[in-house]
C-alpha cells in the first residue's frame, strides 16, 4: 500500500519507552544453576526446609527434561542456563518499616513507569505489589486489605507469614514437573505475589503486581498464587517492563489460581516486556505457565491478556473446570511487530457438568511478526452439557508477517456443544482510506481499526488498564503500515 | 358427545417455576375459542403442554381430548389423533424439504387412521390444491422447512400444514404476531376455510385484531396462569379498549 | 511383540519377493523409485501417536500384523449403472470396460500397459504429487503397489459419462492381507471429466493402502467422488494428492460409510492462479468405527479459492477425527479459503476430535474456519413430532437434513441415490430420490 514512507520510517524508529536501566547496587547470586545455587536462594530468602526440598525435587526433575523445541512456528536461539543469574535483588540493609523507606532510585523507577509507591500519589483503587528483579520491593494498601481478611503480599512474605496456605496450594494447579519452564521456575523462583481472599469477601479494589526486570544477565522467575475462598471475588492485574538490551533475557513465571465454590477470579495482564529492536535483536523470552482451577461449583476464572511485548511469548492461560456449573473465560489480544513471535492461547478442560467456557482471541501481526493462536478445548466424559464457544480472529498488516490458528477440539461427551470460529484478514485498506479522507493520519486510522478489532477483549479489562492497553496497542504497531 | 377439549385444574411448572396455576377450560366440538392474555400469562405454555412438550412438568390436573386423557400421549400420537399446533415460532429444519416433510407427516397420520399412504402423485395433487387455497407459491415446497422464510411465510406454511393434515383440534399460538394486515387476512381466510362442525379451533393471541377475522364463539382471559374471565367476542373488544390492567386491578380489588 | 522396524522389514521382504515374481517391465527410473520408497518406509516406520499428524489415530495394530499380498480372485459382479468402468480386485486390474465412443478423448490403462505404451508419460507424471518420501503409507504404497489405473483425458475434451473405478478387496487368507491400489488421474488442458472411485469388501484382517494422484492442467475441471463402503473392520488408509494448475477446478466428494479404521487424506496444492478447489466430506460411523479425515490445502499461487465442508455423523462408540490445514504461502495474495467441519454426536460414547488450522504467510487474504460439535436439536425434534412423525423417524429426518448439504452437491445420480436411500430408507420414510424423480424437475 503506498502510504507515507517518511512517516513510517520515523515511526519504526520510535524507541521502546520503558527501556531505561536503573543504576543501583544489586546483590546477585553467581551465574549458573546447581543445587548449591538453589540452596543459596532458599537461604537468602529464609525459607523453611519443606520449600527447599520442593525446589530441589523440581530441579532434579528439570534435569531430566528437554527444552521444548516442538513449535514449528517459533524459533529461538540457544539459552545457556548456566549463564544466567538466578537471583538479583537491590541491596538493602534492614527490613522496610514503611513504604517511604523504599530506595529512592527504585521509587523513581516505578514512578517513571507510572506506578507511584508513595502514599500520597498512589493509584486510586489499586493496591500494588512492585517486584524489582527477583524481589518484591513494596506492597501498597496492605493494611486496608488486612481489615477485610484479604492477604496480599509478596510470595516470600506469604511463605513466612502464611506457610500453611502456601504449602497447601503451591504446585496444586501447576505441579513442579508440569513442563520444562514450570520445573525451572519451581526450582529457582525468587518472588512474586500471593493473594488469599477469605470466604464471602468481595475484594473492594484491584490488586496489581508490577514486574520490572532491571539487572543484566538475570532471568526473572516469579511465582503468583491466588486463592479465592468460597463465595469471594477478586480482580488482579499484572504489568511488566524491562530495559532494552541486545541479549535475550528469560522470563519464566508460574501463576496458579484456585477458585473454590462460587468464587470468582478475574486475572488481567498487560504484558509489555522489551520486545527487541526492529532487527529482532534482544528482547525477553516470555515462557510462562498460567493456569487456574475452578475447584468449586459455580466458580469462575477469567483471563484477560494484552500481549504487546517480548521477543517470544509462549503462554496458554488455562482453566480446569472441575466444579459443576463453573465458568472459564479467555480474552486475548496479542500483537507481534518487527520480529516478535507469539504463540499463545488457552486450554479449557471441562470436567464438571454444565461447565461453560468462552474464548475470544485477537491476533495482530505486522512487520515480520509471527502470531499463533494455539488452544485446546477438551470435554471429558463426565462433562455433561458442557458448552464452549471460541472465536479467533487474526489481522494482518503487511505481507511479511504470519498469522496461524491451531485449535484442538476433543469431545468425549455427546451432550456437549462446541463451536469454534476463526478468521484471518487483512487490515481494510478501504477503511484506512476512508479515515484518511476524513483527515485522520494513517497511524491514527490503524489505531482506530485495531482498537475496534480488539474491543471485545479490551472491554474486559479493568478501567485503569484499558486505557493503558489501548495506548500500548497503538505504540506497538507504530510504523507497521507499509 | 364429549367436548373436543376439556382442561381441568391444570398446574404446570417450567424449570421449577409455576406457570399455569389451575386452568379450567372446555372447548366444545365445532367451536372456535380464543384465549387472550398479556405476555407471561402462560398462553404459550398452555399451547406447548397441549402439544406434548416434554420439558414442562404437569404437577396437577388433567386434560381430556374427546373424552380421553391426553397427557400420557407422545407428541406424535397426539398429532396422529388430530391435534395440530401452529407454532408461534415455527422451527427451521435445514436440509429437509417442505415437500418431503409434509409427505412424511401426511402418511404417518394416514397410516394411523388406517388409510392407505399417498403416493407421490396423489400427494402432490393434494398439496397443490391446498396451496391454491392459501395463495402460496409451489416453489415453497422445494425449500427446506421454514429455512430462510419470512415471518409471514412461516405462518402461512403452518396453515398449509394444518390444511393438509386435516386435524380435529387446531391450536394457534399467536399466529398473528409479526404479520402485516394482508398476511393476517390470508392466514385468517385459511383458518376460516377450515372451520367445520366437527373441528374445533383454539386461537391464542395477545391482541384482539386477529379476532376481527376469525370470529370466536367464546373468549377466555388468561392472567397469571389462570382463566380469570370468559365471555363472548365483546369481551375481546372490551379488553382492547381498557387493556389488561383493567382486569388485573379488578381482580386485586375482588381479592381484597 | 516385534519392534516396528522389524515388522516393516518383514513386510517389505514379502513384497519384494512378490513383486519380483511379476514380470512388468517398469521404466528404470520408476523401479529406482520403488527402491527409494521401500527405504523411506523402512526409515519412517509406522507412525506413532506422538507424531502430530497421527495424534488422534492410532495405527499401532497395523504394526502387529505382517501384511501379505492378496491373492487374485475369480469372479466379481459389475455394477449396473452406466459408466466407463475399471475394476481393481485385490490390487489388480481385472476388468477394463471399453471406452467406446470416448476412445479418442480418454485413455484408461493398467500398469502393465502404461509401462509398455506410455513410458514417457509415466516418467513425466508418475509420482509427481505423491509425497512418498515423507509419508510412511505413501512410501509403502509406492514401494509395493502391484497394479495401477492411469486415466488420461485429452486436452479440450469433455467426458460426459462418469469414469468409475471400483476397488474390490476380497479377503481369502486368514491374516494380514493387503492391497495397494494406485490411481493417476491426469486431465490435460481444458478437459473435463467425472471420476467415481468406490471401495468395497475387506474384513478385519485386511488393509487397503492406496494412493490417488490427481493432476489438473490449466483450466481442466474434475468432479471427483470417493465412496468408501468397505467392511466395517477393514483398515483403509488412502492418500489423495491433488495438484491444480492455473484456472483449473476440482470438486471432490469424500464419502465414508464403511471401514473399521479409516484415514482419508486429501493433500491439495493450488499451484496456478485462479484455481478452485472444493472438498465436500461426509462420514457416517457407528459401532467402533474410527474415521479420520485429514486434509491439507496449500495455496501456493495467488488468487485461488478453496472451500471445504466436512460433516460427520457418529453413533455408538464411533470416533471421528478431522484435521484440516490451510496453508497460505508468502505471495499467495487474494487467497480465499473457507473451511467448515461439523460433527453430530448421536450417542453417549461417540467421540470426536477436531483440529482445524490456518497457517498464513500472506496478508491480503480471506481465510476462515469453523468447527462445531453438537447433537440433534430438541426443538426441531418436537416440531416434527407435533406433525405426527415418530421420534425415530424425526431423528432420521434430522440426520438426513444435516447430511443433505453434502448430498445435494453430488451430481452422479447413482451415488446420490445410494446415500439418500441409506439415510432415509428406514421406518417407512419415503425416499427423497423417489420423490424427486417423480415430482421435482
XYZ file of N, CA and C in Angstrom, chain A residues 72-73 75 370 376 381 387 392 396-427 429, chain C residues 52 55-56 319 325 330 333 345-378:
246
model
N 6.657 -25.490 15.565
C 7.251 -25.247 14.251
C 7.329 -23.768 13.896
N 6.434 -22.971 14.477
C 6.417 -21.564 14.087
C 7.345 -20.697 14.913
N 11.002 -19.931 16.528
C 12.431 -20.221 16.511
C 13.117 -19.324 17.518
N 5.232 -13.078 13.815
C 4.515 -14.341 13.654
C 3.623 -14.516 14.869
N -6.717 -25.537 23.222
C -7.345 -26.843 23.373
C -8.667 -26.685 24.112
N -15.436 -37.022 29.562
C -16.604 -37.909 29.566
C -17.724 -37.414 30.516
N -20.412 -26.498 27.476
C -20.539 -25.605 26.329
C -19.228 -24.876 26.128
N -11.539 -16.879 17.107
C -10.134 -16.489 16.965
C -9.991 -15.704 15.680
N -3.896 -9.022 9.668
C -2.553 -8.964 9.107
C -2.280 -7.562 8.594
N -1.109 -7.052 8.957
C -0.719 -5.730 8.475
C 0.636 -5.890 7.804
N 0.636 -5.894 6.496
C 1.877 -6.092 5.758
C 2.030 -7.529 5.314
N 2.849 -7.736 4.274
C 2.888 -9.072 3.672
C 4.078 -9.921 4.106
N 4.787 -9.482 5.165
C 5.924 -10.284 5.607
C 5.604 -11.041 6.901
N 4.414 -10.810 7.414
C 4.106 -11.406 8.718
C 3.297 -12.682 8.520
N 3.017 -13.346 9.619
C 2.232 -14.571 9.529
C 1.207 -14.644 10.647
N 0.096 -15.306 10.349
C -0.934 -15.492 11.365
C -1.397 -16.934 11.293
N -1.422 -17.582 12.431
C -1.705 -19.015 12.440
C -2.720 -19.346 13.517
N -3.575 -20.272 13.216
C -4.614 -20.644 14.172
C -4.609 -22.154 14.313
N -4.383 -22.629 15.505
C -4.246 -24.072 15.716
C -5.112 -24.545 16.881
N -6.373 -24.600 16.688
C -7.200 -25.098 17.792
C -7.255 -26.625 17.804
N -7.370 -27.184 18.958
C -7.609 -28.619 19.116
C -8.932 -28.757 19.846
N -9.798 -29.567 19.316
C -11.106 -29.744 19.941
C -11.295 -31.232 20.194
N -11.479 -31.611 21.436
C -11.640 -33.027 21.769
C -12.925 -33.194 22.569
N -13.844 -33.926 22.013
C -15.145 -34.049 22.662
C -15.410 -35.507 23.024
N -15.632 -35.744 24.304
C -15.860 -37.104 24.801
C -17.239 -37.240 25.426
N -18.060 -36.222 25.269
C -19.407 -36.309 25.829
C -20.402 -35.815 24.796
N -21.410 -36.646 24.541
C -22.309 -36.356 23.427
C -23.321 -35.260 23.729
N -23.394 -34.786 24.967
C -24.345 -33.707 25.226
C -23.654 -32.351 25.141
N -22.380 -32.356 24.828
C -21.626 -31.104 24.768
C -21.913 -30.372 23.465
N -21.793 -29.064 23.546
C -21.850 -28.272 22.319
C -20.601 -27.425 22.237
N -19.932 -27.540 21.123
C -18.695 -26.804 20.957
C -18.760 -26.063 19.635
N -18.394 -24.821 19.686
C -18.420 -24.021 18.465
C -17.117 -23.266 18.353
N -16.489 -23.377 17.223
C -15.238 -22.653 17.036
C -15.304 -21.902 15.714
N -14.904 -20.653 15.760
C -14.864 -19.884 14.515
C -13.543 -19.159 14.442
N -12.984 -19.084 13.273
C -11.753 -18.328 13.140
C -11.744 -17.620 11.807
N -11.085 -16.471 11.790
C -10.954 -15.783 10.518
C -9.614 -15.075 10.468
N -9.134 -14.890 9.269
C -7.899 -14.138 9.081
C -8.134 -13.170 7.950
N -7.816 -11.934 8.191
C -7.988 -10.998 7.096
C -6.994 -9.866 7.220
N -6.930 -9.140 6.159
C -6.010 -8.021 6.079
C -6.675 -6.789 6.681
N -5.873 -5.891 7.184
C -6.447 -4.637 7.652
C -7.073 -3.942 6.433
N -7.915 -1.746 3.676
C -7.347 -0.566 3.007
C -8.412 0.503 2.817
N 2.520 -35.698 15.395
C 1.396 -34.758 15.436
C 0.303 -35.090 14.405
N -1.901 -37.905 15.875
C -2.247 -37.724 17.281
C -3.548 -38.426 17.679
N -4.524 -38.370 16.805
C -5.834 -38.909 17.171
C -6.147 -40.246 16.497
N -15.641 -43.056 16.527
C -14.706 -41.957 16.793
C -14.422 -41.222 15.475
N -5.855 -28.416 7.461
C -4.902 -27.305 7.474
C -5.036 -26.509 6.179
N 3.813 -17.359 1.339
C 4.098 -15.944 1.094
C 3.812 -15.647 -0.377
N -1.316 -13.947 -2.479
C -2.288 -12.896 -2.152
C -3.638 -13.215 -2.770
N -23.109 -35.758 17.203
C -22.909 -36.894 18.103
C -24.261 -37.474 18.492
N -24.465 -38.741 18.178
C -25.777 -39.340 18.419
C -25.785 -40.294 19.596
N -24.646 -40.559 20.178
C -24.662 -41.451 21.343
C -23.661 -40.979 22.378
N -23.871 -41.446 23.591
C -23.023 -41.019 24.700
C -21.575 -41.421 24.519
N -21.342 -42.496 23.798
C -19.968 -42.990 23.720
C -19.246 -42.585 22.447
N -19.921 -41.846 21.587
C -19.245 -41.389 20.377
C -18.283 -40.267 20.750
N -17.192 -40.178 20.012
C -16.183 -39.168 20.326
C -15.756 -38.460 19.051
N -15.316 -37.223 19.235
C -14.826 -36.512 18.062
C -13.655 -35.617 18.435
N -12.682 -35.578 17.551
C -11.543 -34.680 17.728
C -11.400 -33.856 16.464
N -11.157 -32.588 16.666
C -11.140 -31.711 15.509
C -9.954 -30.770 15.609
N -9.279 -30.605 14.514
C -8.070 -29.792 14.528
C -8.011 -28.936 13.276
N -8.826 -27.904 13.202
C -8.749 -27.031 12.037
C -7.558 -26.090 12.203
N -6.831 -25.836 11.159
C -5.651 -24.993 11.308
C -5.509 -24.019 10.151
N -5.103 -22.830 10.510
C -4.780 -21.846 9.472
C -3.324 -21.471 9.649
N -2.539 -21.558 8.590
C -1.161 -21.058 8.648
C -1.001 -20.096 7.488
N -0.821 -18.840 7.845
C -0.965 -17.826 6.807
C 0.242 -16.913 6.753
N 0.866 -16.852 5.592
C 2.065 -16.040 5.409
C 1.887 -14.971 4.333
N 0.655 -14.618 4.058
C 0.414 -13.520 3.118
C -0.665 -12.663 3.751
N -0.719 -11.389 3.426
C -1.672 -10.565 4.175
C -2.996 -10.329 3.493
N -2.986 -10.283 2.166
C -4.233 -9.911 1.512
C -5.072 -11.157 1.260
N -5.585 -11.707 2.331
C -6.273 -12.980 2.230
C -7.584 -12.925 3.003
N -8.439 -13.852 2.667
C -9.626 -14.021 3.485
C -9.725 -15.510 3.811
N -9.435 -15.830 5.042
C -9.434 -17.234 5.427
C -10.280 -17.416 6.668
N -11.120 -18.410 6.654
C -11.919 -18.659 7.854
C -12.015 -20.159 8.072
N -12.146 -20.521 9.311
C -12.583 -21.885 9.567
C -13.573 -21.879 10.709
N -14.407 -22.886 10.689
C -15.389 -23.020 11.750
C -15.541 -24.492 12.063
N -15.733 -24.789 13.330
C -15.926 -26.175 13.724
C -17.048 -26.215 14.747
N -17.933 -27.150 14.605
C -18.963 -27.303 15.625
C -19.137 -28.779 15.956
N -19.477 -29.017 17.201
C -19.845 -30.361 17.632
C -21.167 -30.218 18.364
N -22.131 -31.001 18.009
C -23.410 -30.853 18.683
C -24.292 -32.070 18.507
N -25.529 -31.908 18.897
C -26.490 -33.011 18.855
C -27.685 -32.577 18.016
N -28.630 -33.487 17.885
C -29.875 -33.122 17.231
C -30.585 -32.094 18.104
N -31.307 -31.214 17.443
C -31.954 -30.111 18.144
C -33.322 -30.556 18.688
N -33.500 -30.410 19.990
C -34.752 -30.842 20.611
C -35.972 -30.113 20.056
